[in-house]
Short mmCIF file of C-alpha atoms in Angstrom, two decimals:
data_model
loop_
_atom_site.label_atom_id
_atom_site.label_comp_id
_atom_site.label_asym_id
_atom_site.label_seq_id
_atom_site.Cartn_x
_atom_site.Cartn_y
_atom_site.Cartn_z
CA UNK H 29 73.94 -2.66 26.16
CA UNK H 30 70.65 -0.78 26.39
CA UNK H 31 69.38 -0.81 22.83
CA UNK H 32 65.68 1.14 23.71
CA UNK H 33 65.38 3.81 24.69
CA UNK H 34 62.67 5.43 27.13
CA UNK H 35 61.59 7.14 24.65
CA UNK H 36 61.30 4.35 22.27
CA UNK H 37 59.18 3.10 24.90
CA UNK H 38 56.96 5.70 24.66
CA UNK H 39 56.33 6.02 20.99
CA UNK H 40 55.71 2.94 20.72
CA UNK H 41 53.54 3.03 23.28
CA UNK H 42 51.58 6.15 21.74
CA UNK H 43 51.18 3.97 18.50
CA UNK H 44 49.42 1.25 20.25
CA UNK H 45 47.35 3.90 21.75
CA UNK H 46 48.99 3.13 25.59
CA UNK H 47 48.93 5.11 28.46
CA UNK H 48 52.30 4.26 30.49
CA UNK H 49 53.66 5.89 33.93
CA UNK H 50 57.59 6.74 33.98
CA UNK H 51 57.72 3.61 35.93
CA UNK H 52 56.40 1.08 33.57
CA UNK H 53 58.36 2.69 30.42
CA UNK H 54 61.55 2.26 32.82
CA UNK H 55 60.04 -1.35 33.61
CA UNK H 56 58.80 -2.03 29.87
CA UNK H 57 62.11 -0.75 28.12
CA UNK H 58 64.17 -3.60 30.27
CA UNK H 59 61.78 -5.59 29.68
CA UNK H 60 61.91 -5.32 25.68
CA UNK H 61 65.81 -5.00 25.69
CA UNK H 62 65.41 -8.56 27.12
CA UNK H 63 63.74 -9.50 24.51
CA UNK H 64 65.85 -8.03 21.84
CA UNK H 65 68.56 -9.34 23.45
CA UNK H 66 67.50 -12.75 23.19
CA UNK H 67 66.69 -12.79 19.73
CA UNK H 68 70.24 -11.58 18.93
CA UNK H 69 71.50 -14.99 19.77
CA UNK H 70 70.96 -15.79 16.13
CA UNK H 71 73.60 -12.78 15.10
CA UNK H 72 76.24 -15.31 16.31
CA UNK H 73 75.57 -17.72 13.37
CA UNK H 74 77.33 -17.08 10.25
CA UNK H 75 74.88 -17.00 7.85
CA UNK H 76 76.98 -15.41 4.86
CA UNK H 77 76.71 -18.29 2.20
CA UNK H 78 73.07 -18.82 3.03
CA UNK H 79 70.86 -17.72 0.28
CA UNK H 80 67.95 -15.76 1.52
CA UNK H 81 64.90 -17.35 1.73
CA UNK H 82 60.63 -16.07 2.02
CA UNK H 83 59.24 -19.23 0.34
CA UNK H 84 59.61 -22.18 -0.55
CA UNK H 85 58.74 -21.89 -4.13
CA UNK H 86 59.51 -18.84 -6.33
CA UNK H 87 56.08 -16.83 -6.34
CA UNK H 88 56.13 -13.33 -7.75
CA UNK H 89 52.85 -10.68 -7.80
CA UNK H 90 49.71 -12.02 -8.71
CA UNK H 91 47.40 -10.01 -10.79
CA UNK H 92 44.87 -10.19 -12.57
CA UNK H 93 41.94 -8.33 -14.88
CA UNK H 94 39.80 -6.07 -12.98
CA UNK H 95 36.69 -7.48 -14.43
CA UNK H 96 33.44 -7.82 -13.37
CA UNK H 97 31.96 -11.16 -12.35
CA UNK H 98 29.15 -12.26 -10.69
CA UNK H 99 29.32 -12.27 -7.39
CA UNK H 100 26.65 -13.53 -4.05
CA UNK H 101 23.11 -12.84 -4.55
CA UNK H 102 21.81 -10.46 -1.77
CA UNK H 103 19.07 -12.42 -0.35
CA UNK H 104 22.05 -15.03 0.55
CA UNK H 105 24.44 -12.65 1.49
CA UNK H 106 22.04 -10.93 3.89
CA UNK H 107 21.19 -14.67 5.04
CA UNK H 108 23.30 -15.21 8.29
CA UNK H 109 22.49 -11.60 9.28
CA UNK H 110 20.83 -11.43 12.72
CA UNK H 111 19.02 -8.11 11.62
CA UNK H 112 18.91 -7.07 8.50
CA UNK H 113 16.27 -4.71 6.34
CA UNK H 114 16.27 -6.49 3.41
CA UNK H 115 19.09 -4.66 1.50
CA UNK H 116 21.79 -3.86 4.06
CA UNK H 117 23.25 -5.28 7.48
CA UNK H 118 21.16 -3.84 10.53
CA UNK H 119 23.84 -3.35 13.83
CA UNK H 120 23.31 -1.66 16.81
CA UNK H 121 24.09 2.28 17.32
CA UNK H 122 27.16 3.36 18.39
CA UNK H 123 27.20 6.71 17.97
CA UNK H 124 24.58 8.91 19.87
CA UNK H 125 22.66 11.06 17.81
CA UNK H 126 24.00 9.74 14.71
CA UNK F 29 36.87 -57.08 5.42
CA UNK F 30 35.61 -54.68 8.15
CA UNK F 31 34.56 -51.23 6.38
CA UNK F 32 35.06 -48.96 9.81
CA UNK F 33 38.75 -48.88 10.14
CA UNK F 34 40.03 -50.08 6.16
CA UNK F 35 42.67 -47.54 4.36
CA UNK F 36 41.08 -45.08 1.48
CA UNK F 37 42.90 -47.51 -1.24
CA UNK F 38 41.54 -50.73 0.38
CA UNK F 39 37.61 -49.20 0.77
CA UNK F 40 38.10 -47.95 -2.97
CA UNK F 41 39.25 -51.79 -3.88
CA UNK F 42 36.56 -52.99 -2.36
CA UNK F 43 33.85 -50.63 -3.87
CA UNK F 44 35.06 -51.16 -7.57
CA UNK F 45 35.34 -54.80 -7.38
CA UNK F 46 31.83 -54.97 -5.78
CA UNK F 47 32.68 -56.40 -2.69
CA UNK F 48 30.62 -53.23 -1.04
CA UNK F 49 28.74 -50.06 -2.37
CA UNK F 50 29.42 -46.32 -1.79
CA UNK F 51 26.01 -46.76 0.10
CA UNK F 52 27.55 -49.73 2.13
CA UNK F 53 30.65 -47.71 3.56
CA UNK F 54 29.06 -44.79 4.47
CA UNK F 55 26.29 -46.29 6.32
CA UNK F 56 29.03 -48.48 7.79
CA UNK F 57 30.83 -45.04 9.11
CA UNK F 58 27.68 -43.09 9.88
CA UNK F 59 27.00 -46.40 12.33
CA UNK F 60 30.72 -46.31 13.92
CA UNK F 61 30.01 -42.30 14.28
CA UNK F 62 26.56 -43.46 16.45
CA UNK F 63 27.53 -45.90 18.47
CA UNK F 64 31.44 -44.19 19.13
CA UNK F 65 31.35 -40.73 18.65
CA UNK F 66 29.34 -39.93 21.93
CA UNK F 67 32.30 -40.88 24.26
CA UNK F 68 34.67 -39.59 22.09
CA UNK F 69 32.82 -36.17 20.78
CA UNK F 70 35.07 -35.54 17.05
CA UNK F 71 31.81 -34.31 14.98
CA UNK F 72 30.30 -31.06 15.94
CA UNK F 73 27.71 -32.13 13.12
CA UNK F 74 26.95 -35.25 10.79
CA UNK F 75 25.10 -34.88 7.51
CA UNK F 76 23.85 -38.33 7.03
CA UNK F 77 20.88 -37.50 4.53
CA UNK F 78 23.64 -35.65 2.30
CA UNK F 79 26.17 -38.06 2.52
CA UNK F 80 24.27 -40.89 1.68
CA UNK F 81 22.52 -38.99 -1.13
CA UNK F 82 25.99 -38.43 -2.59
CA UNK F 83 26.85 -41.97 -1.46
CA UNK F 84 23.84 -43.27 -3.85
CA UNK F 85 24.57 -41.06 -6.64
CA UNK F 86 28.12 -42.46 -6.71
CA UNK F 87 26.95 -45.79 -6.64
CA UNK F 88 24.45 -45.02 -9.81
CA UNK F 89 27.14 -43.74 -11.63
CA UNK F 90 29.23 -46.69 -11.22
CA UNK F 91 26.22 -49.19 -12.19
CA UNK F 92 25.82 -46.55 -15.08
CA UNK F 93 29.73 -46.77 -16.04
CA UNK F 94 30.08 -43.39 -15.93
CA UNK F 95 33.55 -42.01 -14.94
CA UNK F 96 33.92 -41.29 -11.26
CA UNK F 97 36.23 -39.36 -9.39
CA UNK F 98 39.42 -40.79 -7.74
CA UNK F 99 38.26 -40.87 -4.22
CA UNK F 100 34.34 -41.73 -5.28
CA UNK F 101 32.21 -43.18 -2.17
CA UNK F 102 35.07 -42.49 0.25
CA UNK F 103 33.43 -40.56 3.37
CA UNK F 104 35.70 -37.58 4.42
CA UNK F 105 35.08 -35.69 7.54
CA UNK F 106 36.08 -32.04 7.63
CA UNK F 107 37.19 -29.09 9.94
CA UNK F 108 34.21 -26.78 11.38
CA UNK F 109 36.77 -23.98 10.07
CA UNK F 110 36.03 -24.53 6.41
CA UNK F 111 33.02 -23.45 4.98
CA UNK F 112 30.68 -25.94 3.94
CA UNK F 113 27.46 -24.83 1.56
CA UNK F 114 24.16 -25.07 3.51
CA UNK F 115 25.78 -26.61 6.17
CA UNK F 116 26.79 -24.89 9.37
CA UNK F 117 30.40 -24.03 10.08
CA UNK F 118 30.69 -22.96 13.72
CA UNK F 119 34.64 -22.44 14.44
CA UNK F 120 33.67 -24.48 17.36
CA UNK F 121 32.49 -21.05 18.53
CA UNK F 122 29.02 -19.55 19.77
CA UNK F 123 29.87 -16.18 17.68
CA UNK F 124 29.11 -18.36 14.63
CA UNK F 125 26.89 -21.40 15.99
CA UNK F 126 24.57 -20.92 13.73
CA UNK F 127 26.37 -19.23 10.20
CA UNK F 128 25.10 -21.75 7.07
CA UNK F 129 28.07 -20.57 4.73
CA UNK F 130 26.39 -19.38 1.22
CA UNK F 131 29.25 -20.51 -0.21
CA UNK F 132 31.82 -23.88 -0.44
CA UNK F 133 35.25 -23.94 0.27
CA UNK F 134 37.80 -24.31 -2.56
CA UNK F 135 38.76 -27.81 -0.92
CA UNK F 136 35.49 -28.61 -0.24
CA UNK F 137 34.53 -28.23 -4.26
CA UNK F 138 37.66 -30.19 -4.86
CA UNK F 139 36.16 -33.08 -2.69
CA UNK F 140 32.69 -32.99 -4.22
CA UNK F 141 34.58 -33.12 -7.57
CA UNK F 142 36.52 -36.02 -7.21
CA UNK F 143 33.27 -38.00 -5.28
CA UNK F 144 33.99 -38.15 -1.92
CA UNK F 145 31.11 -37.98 0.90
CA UNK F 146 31.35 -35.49 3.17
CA UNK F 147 29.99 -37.07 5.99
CA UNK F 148 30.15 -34.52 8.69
CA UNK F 149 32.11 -31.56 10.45
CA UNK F 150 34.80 -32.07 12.95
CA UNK F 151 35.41 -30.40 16.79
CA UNK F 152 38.58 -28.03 17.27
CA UNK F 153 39.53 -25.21 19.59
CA UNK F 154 37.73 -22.05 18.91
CA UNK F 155 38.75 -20.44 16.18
CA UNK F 156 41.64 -23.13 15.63
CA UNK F 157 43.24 -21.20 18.59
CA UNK F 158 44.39 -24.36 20.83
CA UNK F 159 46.60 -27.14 21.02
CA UNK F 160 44.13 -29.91 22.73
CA UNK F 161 40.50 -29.21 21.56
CA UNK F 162 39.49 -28.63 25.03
CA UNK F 163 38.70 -25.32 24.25
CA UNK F 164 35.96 -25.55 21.85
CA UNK F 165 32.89 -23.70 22.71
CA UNK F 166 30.82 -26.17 21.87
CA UNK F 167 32.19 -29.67 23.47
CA UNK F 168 35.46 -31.74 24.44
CA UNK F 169 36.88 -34.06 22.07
CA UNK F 170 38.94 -36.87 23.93
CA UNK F 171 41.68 -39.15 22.87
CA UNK F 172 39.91 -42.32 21.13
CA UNK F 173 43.11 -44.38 22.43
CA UNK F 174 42.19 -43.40 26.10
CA UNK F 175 39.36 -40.99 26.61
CA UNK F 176 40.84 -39.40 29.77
CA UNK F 177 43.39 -37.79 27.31
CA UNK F 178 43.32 -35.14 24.84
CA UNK F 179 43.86 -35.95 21.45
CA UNK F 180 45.68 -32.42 20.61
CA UNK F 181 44.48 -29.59 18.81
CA UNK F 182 43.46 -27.45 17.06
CA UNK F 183 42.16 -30.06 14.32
CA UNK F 184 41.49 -32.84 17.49
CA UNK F 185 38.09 -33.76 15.99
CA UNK F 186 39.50 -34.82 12.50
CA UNK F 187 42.81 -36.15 14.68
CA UNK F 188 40.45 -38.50 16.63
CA UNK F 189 37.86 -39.06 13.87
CA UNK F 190 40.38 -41.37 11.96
CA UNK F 191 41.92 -42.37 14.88
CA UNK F 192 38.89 -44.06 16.20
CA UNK F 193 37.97 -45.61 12.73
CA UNK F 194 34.72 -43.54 12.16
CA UNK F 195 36.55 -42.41 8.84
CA UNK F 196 39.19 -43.35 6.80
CA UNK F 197 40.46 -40.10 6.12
CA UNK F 198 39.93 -36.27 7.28
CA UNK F 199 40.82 -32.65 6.58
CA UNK F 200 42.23 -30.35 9.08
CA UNK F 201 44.01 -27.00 9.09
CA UNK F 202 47.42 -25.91 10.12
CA UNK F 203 49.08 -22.96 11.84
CA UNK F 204 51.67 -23.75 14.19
CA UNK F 205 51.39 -27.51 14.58
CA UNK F 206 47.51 -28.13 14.28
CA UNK F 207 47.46 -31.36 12.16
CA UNK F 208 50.92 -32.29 13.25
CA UNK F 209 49.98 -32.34 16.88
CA UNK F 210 46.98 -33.93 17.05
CA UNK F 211 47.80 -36.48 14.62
CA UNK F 212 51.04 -37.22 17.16
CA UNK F 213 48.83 -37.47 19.79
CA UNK F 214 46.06 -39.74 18.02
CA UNK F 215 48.67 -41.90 16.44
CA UNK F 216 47.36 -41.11 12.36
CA UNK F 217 49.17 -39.53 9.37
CA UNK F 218 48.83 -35.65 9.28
CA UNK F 219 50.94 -33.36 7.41
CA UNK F 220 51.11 -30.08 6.50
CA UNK F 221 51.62 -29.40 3.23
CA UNK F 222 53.69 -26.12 1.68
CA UNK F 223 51.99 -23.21 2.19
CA UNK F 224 50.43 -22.25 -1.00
CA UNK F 225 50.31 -25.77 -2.51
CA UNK F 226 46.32 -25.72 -0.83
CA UNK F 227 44.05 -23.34 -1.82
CA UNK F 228 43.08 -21.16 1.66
CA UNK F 229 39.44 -19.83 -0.27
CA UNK F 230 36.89 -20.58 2.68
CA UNK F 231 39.28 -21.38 5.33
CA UNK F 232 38.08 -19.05 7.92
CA UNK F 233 41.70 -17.32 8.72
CA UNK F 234 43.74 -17.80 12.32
CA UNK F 235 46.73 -16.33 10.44
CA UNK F 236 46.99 -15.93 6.76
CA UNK F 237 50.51 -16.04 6.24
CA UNK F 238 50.93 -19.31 7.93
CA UNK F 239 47.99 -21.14 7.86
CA UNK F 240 47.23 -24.05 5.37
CA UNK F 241 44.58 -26.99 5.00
CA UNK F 242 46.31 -30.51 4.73
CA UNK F 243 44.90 -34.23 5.57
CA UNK F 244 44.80 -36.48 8.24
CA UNK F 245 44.34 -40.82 7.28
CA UNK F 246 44.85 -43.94 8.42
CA UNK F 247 47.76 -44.68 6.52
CA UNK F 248 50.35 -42.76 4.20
CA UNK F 249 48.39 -43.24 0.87
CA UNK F 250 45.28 -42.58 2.28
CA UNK F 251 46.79 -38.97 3.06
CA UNK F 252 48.46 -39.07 -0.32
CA UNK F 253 45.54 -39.48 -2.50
CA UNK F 254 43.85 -36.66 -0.38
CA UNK F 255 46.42 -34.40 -0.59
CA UNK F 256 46.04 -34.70 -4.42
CA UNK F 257 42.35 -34.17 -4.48
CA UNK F 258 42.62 -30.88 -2.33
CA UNK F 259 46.12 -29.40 -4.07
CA UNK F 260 46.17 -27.23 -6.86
CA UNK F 261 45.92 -23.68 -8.21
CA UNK F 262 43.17 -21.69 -7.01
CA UNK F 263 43.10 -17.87 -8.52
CA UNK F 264 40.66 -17.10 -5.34
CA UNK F 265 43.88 -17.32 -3.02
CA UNK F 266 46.80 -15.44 -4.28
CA UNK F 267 49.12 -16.74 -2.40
CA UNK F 268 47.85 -20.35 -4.13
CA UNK F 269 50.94 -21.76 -5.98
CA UNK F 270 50.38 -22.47 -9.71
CA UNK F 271 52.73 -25.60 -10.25
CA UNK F 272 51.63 -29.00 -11.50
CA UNK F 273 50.31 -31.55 -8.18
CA UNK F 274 52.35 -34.62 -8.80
CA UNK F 275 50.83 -37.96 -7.71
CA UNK F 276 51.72 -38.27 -4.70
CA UNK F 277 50.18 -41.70 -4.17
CA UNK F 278 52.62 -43.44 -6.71
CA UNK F 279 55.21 -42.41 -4.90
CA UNK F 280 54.89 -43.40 -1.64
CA UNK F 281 56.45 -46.88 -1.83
CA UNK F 282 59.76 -45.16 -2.60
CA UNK F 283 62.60 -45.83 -0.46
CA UNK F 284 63.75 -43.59 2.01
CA UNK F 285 67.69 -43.94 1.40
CA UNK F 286 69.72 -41.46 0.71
CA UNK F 287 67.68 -38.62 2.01
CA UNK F 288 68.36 -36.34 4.64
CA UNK F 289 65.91 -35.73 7.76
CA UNK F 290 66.42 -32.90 9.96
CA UNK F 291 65.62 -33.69 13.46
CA UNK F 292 65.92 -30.47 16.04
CA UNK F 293 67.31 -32.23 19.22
CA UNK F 294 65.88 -29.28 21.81
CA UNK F 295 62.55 -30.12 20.39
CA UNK F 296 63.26 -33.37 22.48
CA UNK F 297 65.17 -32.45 25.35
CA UNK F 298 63.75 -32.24 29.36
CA UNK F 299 60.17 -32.49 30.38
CA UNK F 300 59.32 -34.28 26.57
CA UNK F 301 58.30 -38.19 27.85
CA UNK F 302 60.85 -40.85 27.23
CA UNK F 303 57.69 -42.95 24.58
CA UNK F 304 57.34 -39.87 22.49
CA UNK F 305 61.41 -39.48 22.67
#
């Protein structure tokens, strides 16, 4: 049973920023539905009674105060820095005419 | 008693009974590093002048009686993926061969704190991406029990550091087998502790969510009494779990009956070599 769709092919192929021919979202869309396929092997086992589980130890949000404290001087934050001006990072252009 | 090659808890006998000094063992293991670690290529860098200054200072505070640290004098050797202040940390890689972190690495504080001497940085696959330390950028580390082997990966260096006795005891980092492997392969103890029970600040990340910094030694309590210098709470990595470290060293005499061990029999099914089944 097909469970993607061509066209699920293709958005997700627009999200990753993909250019695909009809062919290779036919090819691509098997492909994956293998894949899917596979994984729902595990659907066989009964997994009712099983609690879920993320983690090994109950851990909830961690938060804290949004206070300052002092943080890297500059001179040794600007230390590894191939080029730098002193004050910031120094990379090359990327952008022509910037 | 030889010092290249003794546990952690029979080097720390020996050092507060006065058999040896802090000075003594290090010196010993910066030697076996010289005359071993050409062929066999764990350290991507040794800090002799620093380890033997901390070696010295340990020694001083013992003739002092001042109080020292559970693992004082006992040289450590850690993964090139953890950053180490004013000493390089390369990630085995030429993108950072020549980074001097500004800052230390949560577990790397921890060792300073409880007296241990760092004695050097140890090989892995770039970036800890690898399974056989081959594919460092920066050399091949080889399998101390037969060089023409690999000694697994990524944390191979720190695998094959304690395997070939140039340490007693090493830290490595784990993803998706990279102290469990290697330490297979070199025939040590390596574990991987829960995620969260090690503090990930200055681990330079493979994959957050997984990844977790755990020891390699030459015998159970060795890795036992580093796993409780390098555990605990750390507010720098959220996902660090505040709960107490127990001691795991006092409890590793207990007997194994009555527990349960999960073995996954495909993990050992065609193509895995009848030894290692």
């Amino acid at each position: 049973m097909a469970e993607l769709s061509n066209d699920d092919v293709r958005k997700v192929a627009s999200l990753a920023r993909l250019k695909l021919s009809d062919a290779e979202i036919e090819h691509f869309a098997e492909q994956l539905d293998g894949v899917l396929s596979y994984v729902h092997v595990l659907d066989e086992l009964d997994v009712s009674n099983v609690e879920p589980m993320a983690h090994a130890v109950d851990v909830s949000n961690v938060l804290r105060d949004d206070a300052t404290r002092p943080s890297l001087p500059r001179d040794e934050a600007l230390a590894n820095a191939p080029k730098t001006d002193g004050r910031y990072f120094l990379v090359p252009q990327i952008l022509e005419n910037a | 008693m030889e010092l290249s090659g003794a546990t952690a808890s029979q080097l720390l006998e020996a050092m507060s009974s006065g058999a040896t000094t802090a000075v003594e063992v290090t010196q010993t293991h910066l030697d076996a590093i010289s005359s071993r670690d050409e062929s066999v290529g764990a350290f991507l860098s040794v800090d002799a002048e620093g380890a033997l200054a901390k070696a010295a200072e340990v020694d001083q505070k013992r003739a002092a009686g001042e109080p020292l640290g559970p693992l004082a004098g006992l040289p450590v050797a850690v993964k090139d993926n953890i950053c180490t202040q004013g000493t390089s940390t390369t990630c085995a890689s030429r993108m950072l061969e020549n980074f001097v972190p500004p800052y230390n690495a949560h577990i790397v504080e921890r060792l300073n704190a409880v007296d241990a001497v760092i004695i050097g940085k140890t090989n892995l696959d770039e970036f800890a991406m690898g399974s056989s330390t081959e594919n460092s950028a920066l050399k091949v580390t080889r399998n101390p029990w037969d060089l023409e082997r690999t000694p697994g990966g990524s944390s191979g260096g720190s695998a094959a550091a304690v395997s070939a006795s140039l340490v007693p005891f090493s830290i490595g980092s784990d993803t998706g087998g990279s102290i469990r492997q290697p330490a297979s392969f070199c025939g040590v103890v390596g574990m991987k502790p829960t995620y969260g029970r090690v503090s990930r600040y200055g681990l330079v990340a493979f994959a957050s969510s997984l990844d977790q910094i755990g020891p390699f030694a030459n015998d159970v309590t060795g890795a036992a009494l580093l796993l409780e210098a390098l555990a605990g709470h750390d507010s720098r990595d959220s996902t660090s779990i505040d709960c107490p470290v127990p001691a795991y060293s006092q409890s590793v005499d207990q007997p194994l009956e009555g527990l349960r061990v999960g073995v996954v029999q495909e993990y050992l099914g065609e193509g895995t070599d009848d030894d290692v089944r």
